[in-house]
């Protein structure tokens, strides 16, 4: 018997299969196009569904005894459909500029602080409700035809099972969900003028939707007895896949986006969270919550640096049989082996503001731009690469400081994603944050978390702790070095002034 995790992302979807002992068996991936213009950022959800069918079909052909399939997805993006689930329009992505005016209207009617206390979110046009308001105002003929408003998790679950249900964590990304009552907020929906009946039923994270429909079984190759599970928003699945089950452990998601996810065992201070634009999201255990503190450019900034400055280094790395990232890290250490008090990995002194795709928490300033300060004619690609690593880490520390007072009490981080395989970056994070960090083997914690929750729902595991014992594997633990922390803090005191200095100029 096997379990599978289906992860629906903005640009592609993947299906990963594990055996009953939590061993990885195989993965299939398909991408789909996103259309961006000056006035709209859209995606064809029919293409998403085609990709979903394709990846499941590929895995089912290899593993015909898949007993459970869990569905996790990115947030905010919604689509209005008819009663059969047929899309009535291209879906607006969270980055779509439409909905800003409607968000202002909702804030005026309800009050920003009240919206935050109900939904756990500081109002922003990225969330679904503002864009739903835009649809009703500007495309009323579509809104009138609609019988469902789906996010991607419940859109896929509906097509696989015929059941319209959405888990709490993804529902919260609409800014129309009451995180205390764990249901849609009548007050928000009334102020927005949006029909409650459009939304799927809210269910706990990891709830079974039932067996797959015969028609969907034919399209996917899955057994008609396969259980489909509504898992969660992708960041919640990643926290589960990182084995973070109580407030003592937070997650460092070191992927394309850098995301720090702490766990709260009671409702955090909403006013404090409001100040930093931090989301409060229901977690998998009753009465617990997570928050998202993130930078839009984590690994993405490293990739930009490599593609822009290290073309020749990629060739050298191939010849040496190592990654270009490892080569650049090594070159920096070799060229700075003197003058660092016995360490070859101290702060460069360069200041890189990693807002190359705008600023996320605690600013939520999409107009902010990146900056690289401290360049000289002697600066190398390795120096710039190192500066980018430090910039992302300082931004993470900035968020950590902004969360202080909200109720966080984690003592260590579990790190996932591609960045967790860099010993240099992991040690840097331990030194800057002055926290112990344990790197996990898995790159894709979201897929692992999805499979863990699916395995519990399908009866393969007794609970998440048993699943974690089989599927969450620690590799290396990095301890903070006080001497290095103090050196980084002297640079950080300059870094935290960069945003205020650069923003008025750009």
Short mmCIF file of N, CA, C and O in Angstrom, two decimals, residues 416-481:
data_model
loop_
_atom_site.label_atom_id
_atom_site.label_comp_id
_atom_site.label_asym_id
_atom_site.label_seq_id
_atom_site.Cartn_x
_atom_site.Cartn_y
_atom_site.Cartn_z
N UNK A 416 14.62 23.21 6.02
CA UNK A 416 14.30 22.39 4.85
C UNK A 416 14.60 23.20 3.59
O UNK A 416 14.92 24.38 3.65
N UNK A 417 14.45 22.55 2.44
CA UNK A 417 14.69 23.24 1.18
C UNK A 417 16.13 23.09 0.73
O UNK A 417 17.00 22.60 1.46
N UNK A 418 16.38 23.54 -0.50
CA UNK A 418 17.72 23.38 -1.08
C UNK A 418 18.80 24.07 -0.27
O UNK A 418 19.93 23.59 -0.17
N UNK A 419 18.46 25.22 0.34
CA UNK A 419 19.44 25.96 1.12
C UNK A 419 19.92 25.21 2.34
O UNK A 419 21.00 25.50 2.87
N UNK A 420 19.14 24.23 2.82
CA UNK A 420 19.53 23.48 4.01
C UNK A 420 20.73 22.58 3.74
O UNK A 420 21.35 22.07 4.69
N UNK A 421 21.06 22.38 2.46
CA UNK A 421 22.22 21.53 2.13
C UNK A 421 23.52 22.33 2.09
O UNK A 421 24.59 21.75 1.88
N UNK A 422 23.44 23.64 2.28
CA UNK A 422 24.65 24.47 2.32
C UNK A 422 25.10 24.61 3.77
O UNK A 422 24.49 25.32 4.56
N UNK A 423 26.21 23.97 4.11
CA UNK A 423 26.71 24.05 5.49
C UNK A 423 27.14 25.48 5.82
O UNK A 423 27.01 25.93 6.96
N UNK A 424 27.62 26.20 4.81
CA UNK A 424 28.05 27.59 5.03
C UNK A 424 26.86 28.46 5.40
O UNK A 424 26.90 29.24 6.37
N UNK A 425 25.77 28.32 4.66
CA UNK A 425 24.58 29.14 4.90
C UNK A 425 23.92 28.75 6.22
O UNK A 425 23.46 29.60 6.98
N UNK A 426 23.88 27.45 6.53
CA UNK A 426 23.27 27.01 7.77
C UNK A 426 24.06 27.53 8.98
O UNK A 426 23.46 27.99 9.97
N UNK A 427 25.38 27.48 8.91
CA UNK A 427 26.19 27.99 10.02
C UNK A 427 26.02 29.50 10.16
O UNK A 427 25.94 30.04 11.27
N UNK A 428 25.93 30.19 9.01
CA UNK A 428 25.70 31.64 9.03
C UNK A 428 24.38 31.96 9.74
O UNK A 428 24.31 32.87 10.57
N UNK A 429 23.32 31.23 9.41
CA UNK A 429 22.02 31.47 10.03
C UNK A 429 22.07 31.20 11.54
O UNK A 429 21.50 31.94 12.34
N UNK A 430 22.75 30.12 11.93
CA UNK A 430 22.89 29.81 13.36
C UNK A 430 23.62 30.95 14.07
O UNK A 430 23.22 31.37 15.17
N UNK A 431 24.67 31.47 13.45
CA UNK A 431 25.45 32.54 14.06
C UNK A 431 24.66 33.85 14.13
O UNK A 431 24.67 34.53 15.15
N UNK A 432 23.97 34.21 13.07
CA UNK A 432 23.25 35.48 13.04
C UNK A 432 22.06 35.43 14.00
O UNK A 432 21.86 36.34 14.81
N UNK A 433 21.24 34.37 13.92
CA UNK A 433 20.05 34.28 14.77
C UNK A 433 20.38 33.86 16.20
O UNK A 433 19.54 33.96 17.09
N UNK A 434 21.60 33.36 16.39
CA UNK A 434 22.03 32.87 17.71
C UNK A 434 21.13 31.74 18.18
O UNK A 434 20.72 31.66 19.34
N UNK A 435 20.81 30.85 17.23
CA UNK A 435 19.94 29.70 17.49
C UNK A 435 20.55 28.44 16.89
O UNK A 435 21.26 28.50 15.88
N UNK A 436 20.25 27.30 17.50
CA UNK A 436 20.64 26.02 16.92
C UNK A 436 19.76 25.72 15.71
O UNK A 436 18.54 25.93 15.76
N UNK A 437 20.36 25.26 14.63
CA UNK A 437 19.62 24.91 13.42
C UNK A 437 19.97 23.49 13.02
O UNK A 437 21.14 23.13 12.92
N UNK A 438 18.94 22.68 12.79
CA UNK A 438 19.14 21.31 12.32
C UNK A 438 18.65 21.21 10.88
O UNK A 438 17.49 21.53 10.60
N UNK A 439 19.54 20.81 10.00
CA UNK A 439 19.17 20.63 8.59
C UNK A 439 18.50 19.27 8.42
O UNK A 439 18.94 18.27 9.01
N UNK A 440 17.42 19.25 7.66
CA UNK A 440 16.71 18.00 7.38
C UNK A 440 17.09 17.49 5.99
O UNK A 440 17.44 18.27 5.10
N UNK A 441 17.00 16.19 5.83
CA UNK A 441 17.41 15.58 4.57
C UNK A 441 16.52 16.00 3.42
O UNK A 441 16.99 16.24 2.31
N UNK A 442 15.23 16.10 3.68
CA UNK A 442 14.30 16.39 2.59
C UNK A 442 14.44 17.82 2.09
O UNK A 442 14.56 18.75 2.88
N UNK A 443 14.43 17.98 0.78
CA UNK A 443 14.39 19.30 0.17
C UNK A 443 12.96 19.81 0.17
O UNK A 443 12.69 20.99 0.38
N UNK A 444 12.01 18.90 -0.04
CA UNK A 444 10.62 19.27 -0.24
C UNK A 444 9.78 18.85 0.96
O UNK A 444 9.11 17.82 0.95
N UNK A 445 9.81 19.65 2.02
CA UNK A 445 9.08 19.30 3.24
C UNK A 445 7.58 19.33 3.01
O UNK A 445 6.84 18.59 3.68
N UNK A 446 7.10 20.18 2.10
CA UNK A 446 5.66 20.24 1.84
C UNK A 446 5.11 18.93 1.34
O UNK A 446 4.04 18.48 1.78
N UNK A 447 5.84 18.29 0.44
CA UNK A 447 5.40 16.99 -0.07
C UNK A 447 5.42 15.94 1.02
O UNK A 447 4.51 15.12 1.13
N UNK A 448 6.45 15.95 1.84
CA UNK A 448 6.55 15.00 2.95
C UNK A 448 5.41 15.23 3.93
O UNK A 448 4.74 14.29 4.37
N UNK A 449 5.14 16.50 4.27
CA UNK A 449 4.06 16.80 5.19
C UNK A 449 2.71 16.37 4.65
O UNK A 449 1.86 15.85 5.39
N UNK A 450 2.51 16.59 3.36
CA UNK A 450 1.26 16.16 2.73
C UNK A 450 1.10 14.65 2.84
O UNK A 450 0.02 14.15 3.17
N UNK A 451 2.18 13.92 2.58
CA UNK A 451 2.12 12.46 2.67
C UNK A 451 1.90 11.99 4.11
O UNK A 451 1.17 11.03 4.37
N UNK A 452 2.51 12.69 5.06
CA UNK A 452 2.32 12.33 6.47
C UNK A 452 0.86 12.48 6.88
O UNK A 452 0.27 11.58 7.50
N UNK A 453 0.27 13.61 6.55
CA UNK A 453 -1.15 13.84 6.89
C UNK A 453 -2.06 12.87 6.16
O UNK A 453 -3.06 12.40 6.71
N UNK A 454 -1.71 12.55 4.92
CA UNK A 454 -2.50 11.59 4.15
C UNK A 454 -2.39 10.19 4.77
O UNK A 454 -3.39 9.47 4.87
N UNK A 455 -1.18 9.83 5.18
CA UNK A 455 -0.98 8.52 5.81
C UNK A 455 -1.77 8.37 7.09
O UNK A 455 -2.32 7.29 7.37
N UNK A 456 -1.87 9.46 7.87
CA UNK A 456 -2.68 9.41 9.10
C UNK A 456 -4.16 9.27 8.74
O UNK A 456 -4.88 8.45 9.32
N UNK A 457 -4.61 10.06 7.76
CA UNK A 457 -6.03 10.02 7.36
C UNK A 457 -6.40 8.66 6.79
O UNK A 457 -7.53 8.18 6.98
N UNK A 458 -5.45 8.01 6.10
CA UNK A 458 -5.72 6.71 5.48
C UNK A 458 -5.50 5.55 6.44
O UNK A 458 -5.68 4.38 6.06
N UNK A 459 -5.08 5.84 7.68
CA UNK A 459 -4.88 4.79 8.67
C UNK A 459 -3.56 4.08 8.56
O UNK A 459 -3.33 3.06 9.22
N UNK A 460 -2.62 4.63 7.76
CA UNK A 460 -1.32 4.00 7.62
C UNK A 460 -0.42 4.31 8.82
O UNK A 460 0.42 3.50 9.21
N UNK A 461 -0.58 5.49 9.39
CA UNK A 461 0.17 5.88 10.59
C UNK A 461 -0.83 6.18 11.71
O UNK A 461 -1.92 6.69 11.45
N UNK A 462 -0.43 5.90 12.94
CA UNK A 462 -1.31 6.18 14.08
C UNK A 462 -1.51 7.67 14.27
O UNK A 462 -2.60 8.14 14.54
N UNK A 463 -0.41 8.42 14.12
CA UNK A 463 -0.47 9.86 14.31
C UNK A 463 0.73 10.49 13.61
O UNK A 463 1.58 9.79 13.03
N UNK A 464 0.83 11.80 13.68
CA UNK A 464 1.91 12.51 12.99
C UNK A 464 3.28 12.21 13.59
O UNK A 464 4.29 12.22 12.89
N UNK A 465 3.32 11.94 14.89
CA UNK A 465 4.62 11.64 15.50
C UNK A 465 5.18 10.33 14.96
O UNK A 465 6.39 10.20 14.72
N UNK A 466 4.31 9.34 14.78
CA UNK A 466 4.77 8.09 14.18
C UNK A 466 5.23 8.34 12.75
O UNK A 466 6.28 7.84 12.32
N UNK A 467 4.46 9.12 12.01
CA UNK A 467 4.84 9.43 10.63
C UNK A 467 6.18 10.16 10.58
O UNK A 467 7.04 9.86 9.73
N UNK A 468 6.39 11.11 11.49
CA UNK A 468 7.63 11.87 11.52
C UNK A 468 8.82 10.98 11.83
O UNK A 468 9.91 11.16 11.28
N UNK A 469 8.61 9.99 12.70
CA UNK A 469 9.68 9.07 13.03
C UNK A 469 10.18 8.31 11.82
O UNK A 469 11.35 7.91 11.75
N UNK A 470 9.30 8.12 10.85
CA UNK A 470 9.67 7.40 9.63
C UNK A 470 10.13 8.33 8.50
O UNK A 470 10.96 7.95 7.69
N UNK A 471 9.58 9.55 8.47
CA UNK A 471 9.75 10.37 7.27
C UNK A 471 10.57 11.63 7.47
O UNK A 471 11.00 12.25 6.49
N UNK A 472 10.79 12.06 8.71
CA UNK A 472 11.58 13.27 8.95
C UNK A 472 12.97 12.87 9.42
O UNK A 472 13.14 12.31 10.51
N UNK A 473 13.96 13.12 8.59
CA UNK A 473 15.33 12.67 8.87
C UNK A 473 16.26 13.86 9.04
O UNK A 473 16.43 14.67 8.14
N UNK A 474 16.86 13.95 10.23
CA UNK A 474 17.82 15.02 10.49
C UNK A 474 19.19 14.65 9.91
O UNK A 474 19.54 13.48 9.86
N UNK A 475 19.93 15.68 9.48
CA UNK A 475 21.28 15.44 8.95
C UNK A 475 22.34 16.06 9.86
O UNK A 475 22.97 15.37 10.64
N UNK A 476 22.50 17.38 9.80
CA UNK A 476 23.55 18.06 10.56
C UNK A 476 22.93 19.14 11.43
O UNK A 476 22.01 19.84 11.00
N UNK A 477 23.43 19.27 12.66
CA UNK A 477 23.00 20.34 13.56
C UNK A 477 24.11 21.38 13.68
O UNK A 477 25.28 21.03 13.90
N UNK A 478 23.74 22.64 13.53
CA UNK A 478 24.69 23.76 13.58
C UNK A 478 24.44 24.58 14.84
O UNK A 478 23.33 25.02 15.09
N UNK A 479 25.48 24.77 15.62
CA UNK A 479 25.39 25.53 16.87
C UNK A 479 25.88 26.96 16.64
O UNK A 479 26.85 27.19 15.92
N UNK A 480 25.24 27.95 17.27
CA UNK A 480 25.70 29.32 17.12
C UNK A 480 27.05 29.53 17.82
O UNK A 480 27.32 28.91 18.85
N UNK A 481 27.85 30.39 17.24
CA UNK A 481 29.15 30.74 17.83
C UNK A 481 29.05 32.19 18.30
O UNK A 481 28.85 33.09 17.49
#
